[in-house]
Amino acid sequence: MKFEGTERYVATDDLRMAVNAAVTLQRPLLIKGEPGTGKTMLAEEIAAGLGKPLIQWHIKSTTKAQQGLYEYDAVSRLRDSQLGDDRVQDIGHYIKQGKLWEAFESEEQAVLLIDEIDKADIEFPNDLLVELDRMEFYVYETGRVVRARHRPIIVITSNNEKELPDAFLRRCFFHFINFPDKATMRAIIDVHHPGISQNLVAEAMETFFDLREIPGLKKKPSTSELIDWLKLLLADDIPDEVLKNRDQSKAIPPLYGALLKNEQDVQLLERLAFMHRRENR
């Protein structure tokens, strides 16, 4: 069974090839790309497209690799022993399974998403090397070896906030999601807003791509932000003529809060508008 994309997710030929190559090689698929290009959603759609359960592990700055395997709650066991609880005789009551354990013991092959791995400590990826290679780990408290019933399809996303170790990269199949071209973007919009006015799409896309080309933007608007912006334009019933005949001396598009995410970029556009007005006096 090969991944071909889904009705909700427009996958390019290169992306489909990367997913299927990672599945064939039985290696984690490492996905990078601009925020908002659908990296996290890809894992959800792989699971949907292949009809497999999805297990999601969202990484934070405080996340440790051990948490993906299991956690031993020694404090609860000590408290229960002080209270005379009979459960203290079985240490298994105090072992909390992590997401890797859950994926390893799934009744069928699962899709495991390790989301934003670069948020964690630099040693986090290396701490998972053995487990991802051997598909097993040892539970010291119980003396049990947990082995994967089925090797999960592993999708790892990164926003490039930190460089990942070479030893970890060597074990992954890598794919960078390029920012969609205009044809692909139209297909994505059609998925999210079927039946939308093509004139509105054309004008919105022109404004959007022009905005991304402005030098000095701290954060360029992404695909997800364009989808949100179109939703607002539709909700407010803003005609496409407003975008087509937009006054360049004002520079900032209507409902810009869906596209611009910090005051520096707003101020940059305001300065550009001011310069445009001066040039046309």
PDB file of C-alpha atoms in Angstrom:
ATOM      1  CA  MET A   1       0.000   0.000   0.000  1.00  0.00           C
ATOM      2  CA  LYS A   2       1.425   3.368  -1.044  1.00  0.00           C
ATOM      3  CA  PHE A   3       0.649   6.856   0.165  1.00  0.00           C
ATOM      4  CA  GLU A   4      -1.009   8.927  -2.565  1.00  0.00           C
ATOM      5  CA  GLY A   5      -2.233  11.884  -0.541  1.00  0.00           C
ATOM      6  CA  THR A   6      -5.809  12.343   0.638  1.00  0.00           C
ATOM      7  CA  GLU A   7      -8.815  14.484  -0.179  1.00  0.00           C
ATOM      8  CA  ARG A   8      -7.779  16.871   2.613  1.00  0.00           C
ATOM      9  CA  TYR A   9      -4.055  17.008   1.857  1.00  0.00           C
ATOM     10  CA  VAL A  10      -2.410  17.974  -1.429  1.00  0.00           C
ATOM     11  CA  ALA A  11       0.850  16.019  -1.592  1.00  0.00           C
ATOM     12  CA  THR A  12       3.346  16.800  -4.365  1.00  0.00           C
ATOM     13  CA  ASP A  13       5.012  13.989  -6.306  1.00  0.00           C
ATOM     14  CA  ASP A  14       8.260  14.540  -4.401  1.00  0.00           C
ATOM     15  CA  LEU A  15       6.520  14.345  -1.046  1.00  0.00           C
ATOM     16  CA  ARG A  16       4.633  11.168  -1.935  1.00  0.00           C
ATOM     17  CA  MET A  17       7.887   9.620  -3.139  1.00  0.00           C
ATOM     18  CA  ALA A  18       9.632  10.572   0.130  1.00  0.00           C
ATOM     19  CA  VAL A  19       6.883   9.039   2.280  1.00  0.00           C
ATOM     20  CA  ASN A  20       6.871   5.787   0.340  1.00  0.00           C
ATOM     21  CA  ALA A  21      10.677   5.606   0.304  1.00  0.00           C
ATOM     22  CA  ALA A  22      10.818   5.974   4.087  1.00  0.00           C
ATOM     23  CA  VAL A  23       8.182   3.242   4.485  1.00  0.00           C
ATOM     24  CA  THR A  24      10.090   0.936   2.134  1.00  0.00           C
ATOM     25  CA  LEU A  25      13.426   1.546   3.878  1.00  0.00           C
ATOM     26  CA  GLN A  26      11.768   1.276   7.317  1.00  0.00           C
ATOM     27  CA  ARG A  27      13.482   4.480   8.388  1.00  0.00           C
ATOM     28  CA  PRO A  28      12.057   7.527  10.165  1.00  0.00           C
ATOM     29  CA  LEU A  29      10.904  10.241   7.758  1.00  0.00           C
ATOM     30  CA  LEU A  30      12.438  13.574   8.802  1.00  0.00           C
ATOM     31  CA  ILE A  31      10.355  16.468   7.495  1.00  0.00           C
ATOM     32  CA  LYS A  32      11.532  20.075   7.453  1.00  0.00           C
ATOM     33  CA  GLY A  33      10.000  23.182   5.927  1.00  0.00           C
ATOM     34  CA  GLU A  34       8.623  26.599   6.759  1.00  0.00           C
ATOM     35  CA  PRO A  35       6.129  26.719   9.627  1.00  0.00           C
ATOM     36  CA  GLY A  36       2.619  26.372   8.229  1.00  0.00           C
ATOM     37  CA  THR A  37       3.513  24.134   5.285  1.00  0.00           C
ATOM     38  CA  GLY A  38       1.674  21.085   6.660  1.00  0.00           C
ATOM     39  CA  LYS A  39       4.456  19.084   8.325  1.00  0.00           C
ATOM     40  CA  THR A  40       2.398  17.972  11.318  1.00  0.00           C
ATOM     41  CA  MET A  41      -0.700  17.415   9.221  1.00  0.00           C
ATOM     42  CA  LEU A  42       1.305  15.102   6.942  1.00  0.00           C
ATOM     43  CA  ALA A  43       1.525  12.422   9.648  1.00  0.00           C
ATOM     44  CA  GLU A  44      -2.228  12.656  10.226  1.00  0.00           C
ATOM     45  CA  GLU A  45      -2.897  12.212   6.515  1.00  0.00           C
ATOM     46  CA  ILE A  46      -0.417   9.329   6.145  1.00  0.00           C
ATOM     47  CA  ALA A  47      -2.356   7.522   8.876  1.00  0.00           C
ATOM     48  CA  ALA A  48      -5.670   8.350   7.198  1.00  0.00           C
ATOM     49  CA  GLY A  49      -4.422   7.475   3.709  1.00  0.00           C
ATOM     50  CA  LEU A  50      -2.961   4.118   4.761  1.00  0.00           C
ATOM     51  CA  GLY A  51      -5.742   3.314   7.229  1.00  0.00           C
ATOM     52  CA  LYS A  52      -3.447   3.084  10.261  1.00  0.00           C
ATOM     53  CA  PRO A  53      -3.755   4.402  13.836  1.00  0.00           C
ATOM     54  CA  LEU A  54      -1.929   7.639  14.634  1.00  0.00           C
ATOM     55  CA  ILE A  55       0.104   8.181  17.808  1.00  0.00           C
ATOM     56  CA  GLN A  56       1.306  11.745  18.382  1.00  0.00           C
ATOM     57  CA  TRP A  57       4.215  12.833  20.553  1.00  0.00           C
ATOM     58  CA  HIS A  58       4.446  16.628  20.646  1.00  0.00           C
ATOM     59  CA  ILE A  59       7.876  17.709  21.863  1.00  0.00           C
ATOM     60  CA  LYS A  60       8.455  20.634  24.245  1.00  0.00           C
ATOM     61  CA  SER A  61      11.639  22.282  25.464  1.00  0.00           C
ATOM     62  CA  THR A  62      11.395  20.244  28.679  1.00  0.00           C
ATOM     63  CA  THR A  63      10.688  16.878  27.020  1.00  0.00           C
ATOM     64  CA  LYS A  64      13.177  14.077  27.694  1.00  0.00           C
ATOM     65  CA  ALA A  65      13.699  11.025  25.494  1.00  0.00           C
ATOM     66  CA  GLN A  66      12.952   8.720  28.446  1.00  0.00           C
ATOM     67  CA  GLN A  67       9.384  10.067  28.535  1.00  0.00           C
ATOM     68  CA  GLY A  68       8.794   8.547  25.123  1.00  0.00           C
ATOM     69  CA  LEU A  69       9.671   5.123  26.521  1.00  0.00           C
ATOM     70  CA  TYR A  70       8.167   5.165  30.007  1.00  0.00           C
ATOM     71  CA  GLU A  71       8.184   7.018  33.328  1.00  0.00           C
ATOM     72  CA  TYR A  72       8.458   5.465  36.780  1.00  0.00           C
ATOM     73  CA  ASP A  73       6.435   7.265  39.457  1.00  0.00           C
ATOM     74  CA  ALA A  74       8.534   6.576  42.547  1.00  0.00           C
ATOM     75  CA  VAL A  75       6.795   9.311  44.534  1.00  0.00           C
ATOM     76  CA  SER A  76       3.353   7.690  44.179  1.00  0.00           C
ATOM     77  CA  ARG A  77       4.770   4.319  45.149  1.00  0.00           C
ATOM     78  CA  LEU A  78       6.379   5.773  48.260  1.00  0.00           C
ATOM     79  CA  ARG A  79       3.124   7.470  49.228  1.00  0.00           C
ATOM     80  CA  ASP A  80       1.123   4.285  48.714  1.00  0.00           C
ATOM     81  CA  SER A  81       3.620   2.294  50.795  1.00  0.00           C
ATOM     82  CA  GLN A  82       3.207   4.771  53.641  1.00  0.00           C
ATOM     83  CA  LEU A  83      -0.560   4.346  53.386  1.00  0.00           C
ATOM     84  CA  GLY A  84      -0.304   0.561  53.362  1.00  0.00           C
ATOM     85  CA  ASP A  85      -1.659   0.167  49.832  1.00  0.00           C
ATOM     86  CA  ASP A  86      -1.220  -3.406  48.536  1.00  0.00           C
ATOM     87  CA  ARG A  87      -0.496  -2.126  45.015  1.00  0.00           C
ATOM     88  CA  VAL A  88       3.092  -1.300  46.009  1.00  0.00           C
ATOM     89  CA  GLN A  89       3.915  -5.003  45.630  1.00  0.00           C
ATOM     90  CA  ASP A  90       3.500  -4.662  41.858  1.00  0.00           C
ATOM     91  CA  ILE A  91       5.876  -2.029  40.575  1.00  0.00           C
ATOM     92  CA  GLY A  92       4.099  -2.150  37.201  1.00  0.00           C
ATOM     93  CA  HIS A  93       1.314  -0.023  38.686  1.00  0.00           C
ATOM     94  CA  TYR A  94       3.756   2.870  38.776  1.00  0.00           C
ATOM     95  CA  ILE A  95       5.094   2.563  35.252  1.00  0.00           C
ATOM     96  CA  LYS A  96       3.522   5.007  32.791  1.00  0.00           C
ATOM     97  CA  GLN A  97       3.885   4.004  29.149  1.00  0.00           C
ATOM     98  CA  GLY A  98       5.281   6.566  26.732  1.00  0.00           C
ATOM     99  CA  LYS A  99       4.373   7.144  23.094  1.00  0.00           C
ATOM    100  CA  LEU A 100       7.086   4.831  21.738  1.00  0.00           C
ATOM    101  CA  TRP A 101       5.877   2.045  24.023  1.00  0.00           C
ATOM    102  CA  GLU A 102       2.331   2.673  22.823  1.00  0.00           C
ATOM    103  CA  ALA A 103       3.459   2.493  19.178  1.00  0.00           C
ATOM    104  CA  PHE A 104       5.546  -0.637  19.799  1.00  0.00           C
ATOM    105  CA  GLU A 105       2.627  -2.492  21.400  1.00  0.00           C
ATOM    106  CA  SER A 106      -0.021  -1.403  18.898  1.00  0.00           C
ATOM    107  CA  GLU A 107      -2.069  -4.333  17.592  1.00  0.00           C
ATOM    108  CA  GLU A 108      -1.385  -3.113  14.052  1.00  0.00           C
ATOM    109  CA  GLN A 109       1.312  -1.003  12.471  1.00  0.00           C
ATOM    110  CA  ALA A 110       0.888   2.576  13.683  1.00  0.00           C
ATOM    111  CA  VAL A 111       2.044   5.947  12.413  1.00  0.00           C
ATOM    112  CA  LEU A 112       4.119   7.644  15.128  1.00  0.00           C
ATOM    113  CA  LEU A 113       4.528  11.416  14.900  1.00  0.00           C
ATOM    114  CA  ILE A 114       7.460  12.960  16.800  1.00  0.00           C
ATOM    115  CA  ASP A 115       6.529  16.595  16.332  1.00  0.00           C
ATOM    116  CA  GLU A 116       9.051  19.476  16.444  1.00  0.00           C
ATOM    117  CA  ILE A 117      11.995  17.403  17.647  1.00  0.00           C
ATOM    118  CA  ASP A 118      14.266  20.456  17.477  1.00  0.00           C
ATOM    119  CA  LYS A 119      12.462  22.029  20.458  1.00  0.00           C
ATOM    120  CA  ALA A 120      14.078  19.564  22.852  1.00  0.00           C
ATOM    121  CA  ASP A 121      17.616  19.444  24.206  1.00  0.00           C
ATOM    122  CA  ILE A 122      20.369  18.805  21.636  1.00  0.00           C
ATOM    123  CA  GLU A 123      20.968  15.326  23.100  1.00  0.00           C
ATOM    124  CA  PHE A 124      17.321  14.292  22.715  1.00  0.00           C
ATOM    125  CA  PRO A 125      17.677  12.743  19.209  1.00  0.00           C
ATOM    126  CA  ASN A 126      20.829  10.805  20.179  1.00  0.00           C
ATOM    127  CA  ASP A 127      19.069   9.414  23.243  1.00  0.00           C
ATOM    128  CA  LEU A 128      16.584   7.657  20.935  1.00  0.00           C
ATOM    129  CA  LEU A 129      19.079   6.180  18.465  1.00  0.00           C
ATOM    130  CA  VAL A 130      19.208   2.655  19.898  1.00  0.00           C
ATOM    131  CA  GLU A 131      15.437   2.397  20.398  1.00  0.00           C
ATOM    132  CA  LEU A 132      14.667   3.590  16.864  1.00  0.00           C
ATOM    133  CA  ASP A 133      17.303   1.245  15.403  1.00  0.00           C
ATOM    134  CA  ARG A 134      16.479  -1.909  17.322  1.00  0.00           C
ATOM    135  CA  MET A 135      12.775  -1.218  17.866  1.00  0.00           C
ATOM    136  CA  GLU A 136      13.073  -2.320  21.480  1.00  0.00           C
ATOM    137  CA  PHE A 137      14.015  -0.997  24.910  1.00  0.00           C
ATOM    138  CA  TYR A 138      14.592  -2.315  28.412  1.00  0.00           C
ATOM    139  CA  VAL A 139      12.427  -1.440  31.432  1.00  0.00           C
ATOM    140  CA  TYR A 140      14.891  -1.519  34.328  1.00  0.00           C
ATOM    141  CA  GLU A 141      12.276  -1.454  37.095  1.00  0.00           C
ATOM    142  CA  THR A 142      10.509  -4.610  35.885  1.00  0.00           C
ATOM    143  CA  GLY A 143      13.301  -6.322  33.939  1.00  0.00           C
ATOM    144  CA  ARG A 144      11.126  -6.479  30.840  1.00  0.00           C
ATOM    145  CA  VAL A 145      12.211  -5.941  27.240  1.00  0.00           C
ATOM    146  CA  VAL A 146       9.554  -4.135  25.182  1.00  0.00           C
ATOM    147  CA  ARG A 147       9.808  -5.048  21.493  1.00  0.00           C
ATOM    148  CA  ALA A 148       7.791  -3.610  18.631  1.00  0.00           C
ATOM    149  CA  ARG A 149       5.087  -5.977  17.393  1.00  0.00           C
ATOM    150  CA  HIS A 150       5.107  -4.037  14.134  1.00  0.00           C
ATOM    151  CA  ARG A 151       7.718  -1.478  13.128  1.00  0.00           C
ATOM    152  CA  PRO A 152       5.831   1.837  13.201  1.00  0.00           C
ATOM    153  CA  ILE A 153       5.938   4.369  10.388  1.00  0.00           C
ATOM    154  CA  ILE A 154       7.780   7.220  12.098  1.00  0.00           C
ATOM    155  CA  VAL A 155       7.361  10.842  10.980  1.00  0.00           C
ATOM    156  CA  ILE A 156       9.645  13.406  12.630  1.00  0.00           C
ATOM    157  CA  THR A 157       9.152  17.127  12.056  1.00  0.00           C
ATOM    158  CA  SER A 158      11.650  19.941  12.607  1.00  0.00           C
ATOM    159  CA  ASN A 159      11.502  23.725  12.210  1.00  0.00           C
ATOM    160  CA  ASN A 160      15.304  23.969  12.075  1.00  0.00           C
ATOM    161  CA  GLU A 161      15.544  25.733  15.435  1.00  0.00           C
ATOM    162  CA  LYS A 162      18.534  23.512  16.248  1.00  0.00           C
ATOM    163  CA  GLU A 163      20.932  21.424  14.166  1.00  0.00           C
ATOM    164  CA  LEU A 164      20.252  17.718  14.582  1.00  0.00           C
ATOM    165  CA  PRO A 165      23.176  15.341  15.277  1.00  0.00           C
ATOM    166  CA  ASP A 166      24.789  13.618  12.281  1.00  0.00           C
ATOM    167  CA  ALA A 167      24.327  10.170  13.815  1.00  0.00           C
ATOM    168  CA  PHE A 168      20.603  10.798  14.022  1.00  0.00           C
ATOM    169  CA  LEU A 169      20.351  12.268  10.518  1.00  0.00           C
ATOM    170  CA  ARG A 170      22.138   9.232   9.091  1.00  0.00           C
ATOM    171  CA  ARG A 171      19.284   7.023  10.265  1.00  0.00           C
ATOM    172  CA  CYS A 172      16.510   9.110   8.696  1.00  0.00           C
ATOM    173  CA  PHE A 173      15.087   9.640   5.232  1.00  0.00           C
ATOM    174  CA  PHE A 174      15.013  13.399   4.765  1.00  0.00           C
ATOM    175  CA  HIS A 175      12.559  15.592   2.866  1.00  0.00           C
ATOM    176  CA  PHE A 176      12.213  19.374   2.782  1.00  0.00           C
ATOM    177  CA  ILE A 177       8.704  20.637   1.955  1.00  0.00           C
ATOM    178  CA  ASN A 178       9.235  23.500  -0.445  1.00  0.00           C
ATOM    179  CA  PHE A 179       6.844  26.409  -0.258  1.00  0.00           C
ATOM    180  CA  PRO A 180       3.971  25.652  -2.684  1.00  0.00           C
ATOM    181  CA  ASP A 181       4.047  27.230  -6.125  1.00  0.00           C
ATOM    182  CA  LYS A 182       0.925  29.007  -7.329  1.00  0.00           C
ATOM    183  CA  ALA A 183      -0.587  25.949  -9.006  1.00  0.00           C
ATOM    184  CA  THR A 184      -0.133  23.813  -5.895  1.00  0.00           C
ATOM    185  CA  MET A 185      -1.442  26.646  -3.721  1.00  0.00           C
ATOM    186  CA  ARG A 186      -4.610  26.834  -5.818  1.00  0.00           C
ATOM    187  CA  ALA A 187      -5.129  23.102  -5.318  1.00  0.00           C
ATOM    188  CA  ILE A 188      -4.664  23.509  -1.546  1.00  0.00           C
ATOM    189  CA  ILE A 189      -7.161  26.371  -1.477  1.00  0.00           C
ATOM    190  CA  ASP A 190      -9.692  24.300  -3.423  1.00  0.00           C
ATOM    191  CA  VAL A 191      -9.419  21.565  -0.774  1.00  0.00           C
ATOM    192  CA  HIS A 192     -10.084  23.989   2.088  1.00  0.00           C
ATOM    193  CA  HIS A 193     -12.522  26.326   0.337  1.00  0.00           C
ATOM    194  CA  PRO A 194     -14.360  24.396  -2.381  1.00  0.00           C
ATOM    195  CA  GLY A 195     -16.488  26.578  -4.609  1.00  0.00           C
ATOM    196  CA  ILE A 196     -14.696  29.785  -3.673  1.00  0.00           C
ATOM    197  CA  SER A 197     -14.713  32.591  -6.246  1.00  0.00           C
ATOM    198  CA  GLN A 198     -11.706  32.150  -8.510  1.00  0.00           C
ATOM    199  CA  ASN A 199     -11.455  35.923  -8.921  1.00  0.00           C
ATOM    200  CA  LEU A 200     -11.115  36.296  -5.155  1.00  0.00           C
ATOM    201  CA  VAL A 201      -8.499  33.530  -5.080  1.00  0.00           C
ATOM    202  CA  ALA A 202      -6.521  35.167  -7.879  1.00  0.00           C
ATOM    203  CA  GLU A 203      -6.486  38.577  -6.199  1.00  0.00           C
ATOM    204  CA  ALA A 204      -5.768  37.146  -2.743  1.00  0.00           C
ATOM    205  CA  MET A 205      -2.911  35.024  -4.063  1.00  0.00           C
ATOM    206  CA  GLU A 206      -1.385  38.000  -5.865  1.00  0.00           C
ATOM    207  CA  THR A 207      -1.489  40.051  -2.658  1.00  0.00           C
ATOM    208  CA  PHE A 208      -0.177  37.101  -0.639  1.00  0.00           C
ATOM    209  CA  PHE A 209       2.789  36.283  -2.891  1.00  0.00           C
ATOM    210  CA  ASP A 210       3.654  39.979  -3.260  1.00  0.00           C
ATOM    211  CA  LEU A 211       3.691  40.224   0.519  1.00  0.00           C
ATOM    212  CA  ARG A 212       6.069  37.267   0.798  1.00  0.00           C
ATOM    213  CA  GLU A 213       8.478  38.967  -1.633  1.00  0.00           C
ATOM    214  CA  ILE A 214       8.865  42.103   0.497  1.00  0.00           C
ATOM    215  CA  PRO A 215      12.487  42.169   1.763  1.00  0.00           C
ATOM    216  CA  GLY A 216      12.959  42.501   5.481  1.00  0.00           C
ATOM    217  CA  LEU A 217       9.839  40.707   6.688  1.00  0.00           C
ATOM    218  CA  LYS A 218      10.538  39.022  10.002  1.00  0.00           C
ATOM    219  CA  LYS A 219       7.965  36.305   9.341  1.00  0.00           C
ATOM    220  CA  LYS A 220       6.644  35.618   5.884  1.00  0.00           C
ATOM    221  CA  PRO A 221       2.988  34.542   5.801  1.00  0.00           C
ATOM    222  CA  SER A 222       2.552  30.805   5.340  1.00  0.00           C
ATOM    223  CA  THR A 223       0.083  28.491   3.630  1.00  0.00           C
ATOM    224  CA  SER A 224      -2.040  28.056   6.757  1.00  0.00           C
ATOM    225  CA  GLU A 225      -2.230  31.821   7.167  1.00  0.00           C
ATOM    226  CA  LEU A 226      -3.422  32.283   3.587  1.00  0.00           C
ATOM    227  CA  ILE A 227      -6.167  29.710   4.239  1.00  0.00           C
ATOM    228  CA  ASP A 228      -7.206  31.595   7.404  1.00  0.00           C
ATOM    229  CA  TRP A 229      -7.152  34.928   5.554  1.00  0.00           C
ATOM    230  CA  LEU A 230      -9.402  33.614   2.792  1.00  0.00           C
ATOM    231  CA  LYS A 231     -11.794  32.265   5.421  1.00  0.00           C
ATOM    232  CA  LEU A 232     -12.033  35.758   6.931  1.00  0.00           C
ATOM    233  CA  LEU A 233     -12.493  37.400   3.523  1.00  0.00           C
ATOM    234  CA  LEU A 234     -15.356  35.007   2.836  1.00  0.00           C
ATOM    235  CA  ALA A 235     -16.887  35.496   6.299  1.00  0.00           C
ATOM    236  CA  ASP A 236     -16.828  39.296   5.902  1.00  0.00           C
ATOM    237  CA  ASP A 237     -18.063  38.985   2.302  1.00  0.00           C
ATOM    238  CA  ILE A 238     -15.237  41.196   1.053  1.00  0.00           C
ATOM    239  CA  PRO A 239     -15.446  41.442  -2.758  1.00  0.00           C
ATOM    240  CA  ASP A 240     -12.392  40.695  -4.863  1.00  0.00           C
ATOM    241  CA  GLU A 241     -12.488  44.293  -6.173  1.00  0.00           C
ATOM    242  CA  VAL A 242     -11.296  45.474  -2.755  1.00  0.00           C
ATOM    243  CA  LEU A 243      -8.071  43.548  -3.298  1.00  0.00           C
ATOM    244  CA  LYS A 244      -7.830  44.266  -7.005  1.00  0.00           C
ATOM    245  CA  ASN A 245      -8.202  48.023  -6.591  1.00  0.00           C
ATOM    246  CA  ARG A 246      -6.400  48.240  -3.275  1.00  0.00           C
ATOM    247  CA  ASP A 247      -4.764  51.606  -2.636  1.00  0.00           C
ATOM    248  CA  GLN A 248      -1.017  50.946  -2.717  1.00  0.00           C
ATOM    249  CA  SER A 249      -0.448  53.983  -0.532  1.00  0.00           C
ATOM    250  CA  LYS A 250      -2.115  52.060   2.313  1.00  0.00           C
ATOM    251  CA  ALA A 251       0.069  48.983   1.733  1.00  0.00           C
ATOM    252  CA  ILE A 252      -1.486  46.804   4.441  1.00  0.00           C
ATOM    253  CA  PRO A 253      -4.142  44.392   3.129  1.00  0.00           C
ATOM    254  CA  PRO A 254      -7.561  44.123   4.814  1.00  0.00           C
ATOM    255  CA  LEU A 255      -7.736  41.786   7.814  1.00  0.00           C
ATOM    256  CA  TYR A 256      -3.930  41.739   7.811  1.00  0.00           C
ATOM    257  CA  GLY A 257      -3.833  40.178  11.296  1.00  0.00           C
ATOM    258  CA  ALA A 258      -4.287  36.764   9.670  1.00  0.00           C
ATOM    259  CA  LEU A 259      -1.136  37.291   7.583  1.00  0.00           C
ATOM    260  CA  LEU A 260       1.210  39.441   9.678  1.00  0.00           C
ATOM    261  CA  LYS A 261       2.172  38.159  13.103  1.00  0.00           C
ATOM    262  CA  ASN A 262       4.349  40.838  14.666  1.00  0.00           C
ATOM    263  CA  GLU A 263       4.463  44.608  14.970  1.00  0.00           C
ATOM    264  CA  GLN A 264       7.812  44.920  13.144  1.00  0.00           C
ATOM    265  CA  ASP A 265       6.288  43.627   9.915  1.00  0.00           C
ATOM    266  CA  VAL A 266       3.253  45.892  10.275  1.00  0.00           C
ATOM    267  CA  GLN A 267       5.549  48.877  10.796  1.00  0.00           C
ATOM    268  CA  LEU A 268       7.628  47.833   7.768  1.00  0.00           C
ATOM    269  CA  LEU A 269       4.547  47.898   5.540  1.00  0.00           C
ATOM    270  CA  GLU A 270       3.482  51.233   6.992  1.00  0.00           C
ATOM    271  CA  ARG A 271       6.911  52.691   6.140  1.00  0.00           C
ATOM    272  CA  LEU A 272       6.643  51.314   2.592  1.00  0.00           C
ATOM    273  CA  ALA A 273       3.204  52.901   2.266  1.00  0.00           C
ATOM    274  CA  PHE A 274       4.576  56.229   3.499  1.00  0.00           C
ATOM    275  CA  MET A 275       7.400  56.088   0.952  1.00  0.00           C
ATOM    276  CA  HIS A 276       4.905  55.231  -1.801  1.00  0.00           C
ATOM    277  CA  ARG A 277       2.779  58.259  -0.903  1.00  0.00           C
ATOM    278  CA  ARG A 278       5.830  60.566  -0.968  1.00  0.00           C
ATOM    279  CA  GLU A 279       6.906  59.293  -4.385  1.00  0.00           C
ATOM    280  CA  ASN A 280       3.453  59.954  -5.837  1.00  0.00           C
ATOM    281  CA  ARG A 281       3.077  63.535  -4.566  1.00  0.00           C
TER     282      ARG A 281
END
